[in-house]
């Protein structure tokens, strides 16, 4: 088959992409396992655990083909906050219906993406064949679970969750845009404030004294 | 009195519940959110603490936050103005983060927990550290030294403490901070700040402190124990993306890129900053001793987690004994905030297990449903089963009881292996934990057997319960548990406090002749330590461990790797 443009682009960063996939799969496994601990329904629990086991297998298959993970770049921000690791998806926050709806939509997307990679990678894409078979099963079981809830009279809840997931893709794009705009505006305003308004106070701020200081009183009822 | 202490908004958010002067529960937010070093307002950890005690938020008498948000805001504002006109970036970032969110702690807690606004209290950050250091210690009359990155203004503080009385002596202010200096070098050496400090400490043993002279240029020590940073070398106070200047690079060369090769120079720089840290802490300890005349020292703050320095203060310092609690960093300031609001009470911390318990029935159900084959070895059988496997050279994940408070696994959520085989270390680093080869592992040893393997003085025995100091090894009987300089960050295990873990060590000792195992935290690189059986199982699957013990249940890997 002819290489597609997307294929060529992905090809360039094959190792990176594979590692990214591997990490996503591994993270997914952790979230799914934890979700299995939270749900009451035995069938659902069984699927979640099996699903987690699949994702671990995928992670190791992909990981073997990827470059070793390197440490996150961080040259500064010593005084600021640490981002910590990546947050996964979280059944405690989402609730079980939204969680499964999310997994369902995500698996659908993953299936499509894996298929594209398999085609783009040509012979090396063989790797994705066994993974793809699993992914299709993941789409199927999550779809089946959503159906079970529908039959149990939770159709409205399911539809709402699925709709939310689909809208969220557009929503995320919009939010990203809105955030950029508001970030830009706040940078603008704050920069003006910093240079124009606060400049005279800078002289007052001066230097803090060095050496040993007396501690201010620690009155617990006060925020200062 | 029921008091919830909370920390967060910098790194390692945590919650701790103290009822009538007794610690009931304490846990870091990351164990629930699975985000390593999670700094978010710790609502999940708080919910766990309340659950553990069977309380509702309305039952609380007070909720104490570990720092003064307005003072912190003042520091950030003054600092960015003080470096005018260069501080615009830091100013913007601080305004967005503080005014947008972190300044409104009281509101957040009122909304998120549903407590009365009048019940929300604020303790100065170093006071919280100091209260934790003293409150968890076994002594009634102590000197306290807190050294961290920064709280509100204080970066280093000296105190005396007795039940009901925490007295400040003096403090040093931002930007003159030993913790920040260590973090700058952590970033300079290509490691992640607030995470890679342990790596710098580990790397230091491979180098020589050849950069002493350069260190003296960026850091000036005074005769009274105080110190200052020569700020022309640093820009962390006004540049949100960089922490050192060209002048710094003129002294130390180019920074190491994350993941890049480790050269001799990098090891020597690590050795130099470590040596400086040790000497400076010794200076501070001497000054504090001179001023207070106390015989016991409690250390707290992130820098107190530098176990090598604590080892040196114990051996060379002026105090008879030194205590460092397991969560000496900001997680512990939640404990301190609660103890302080309870009138600076003391409740000696005898063991590290203050987190959530394992639900064995749920674990069994999880394995049954997942088609995972396991064996129920029973309460009595699990220790000997695991001991047997360790003696055969297996690596075993060990999850028992309530999880640990603080950054170290101490036999509640640990990965264990036989310390007699030198190659075990490389196997653990490369195939189980996926981390750098230069990082050492630490031993857990039966308290009564510790002196067989290590040079353990009577002093420091309380700190050794929590792996917060290092000691020299006597010989090479447990090579996998030693660092390259033949030191070890020992955990002494007491049967009275951790009976099952002690039993495991005893059984392993019967088989191997050493009542000592290699103990490393049960997590993969970059992830928090596991808490529930599902976490443990997912981690077990993803690593090269041979077996997993969850309570009395044992899962063996079907095809040995
Ligand atoms: Fe997958
Ligand atoms: Fe999948
Ligand atoms: Fe701190």
Coordinates of N, CA and C in Angstrom, one line a residue, chain B residues 71 146 160 383 440 442 490:
Chain B
X71 N 0.9 35.3 53.6 CA 2.3 35.5 53.8 C 3.1 35.0 52.6
X146 N 14.5 23.0 61.3 CA 13.7 22.8 60.0 C 14.5 23.4 58.9
X160 N 12.9 25.5 70.1 CA 12.9 24.4 71.1 C 11.4 24.0 71.3
X383 N 4.2 -15.3 55.6 CA 5.6 -14.9 55.9 C 6.5 -16.0 55.5
X440 N 20.8 3.4 44.9 CA 21.0 2.3 45.8 C 19.6 1.8 46.3
X442 N 17.8 -0.1 49.9 CA 18.0 -0.1 51.3 C 17.5 -1.4 52.0
X490 N 19.3 2.1 56.6 CA 18.7 0.9 57.3 C 17.3 1.2 57.9

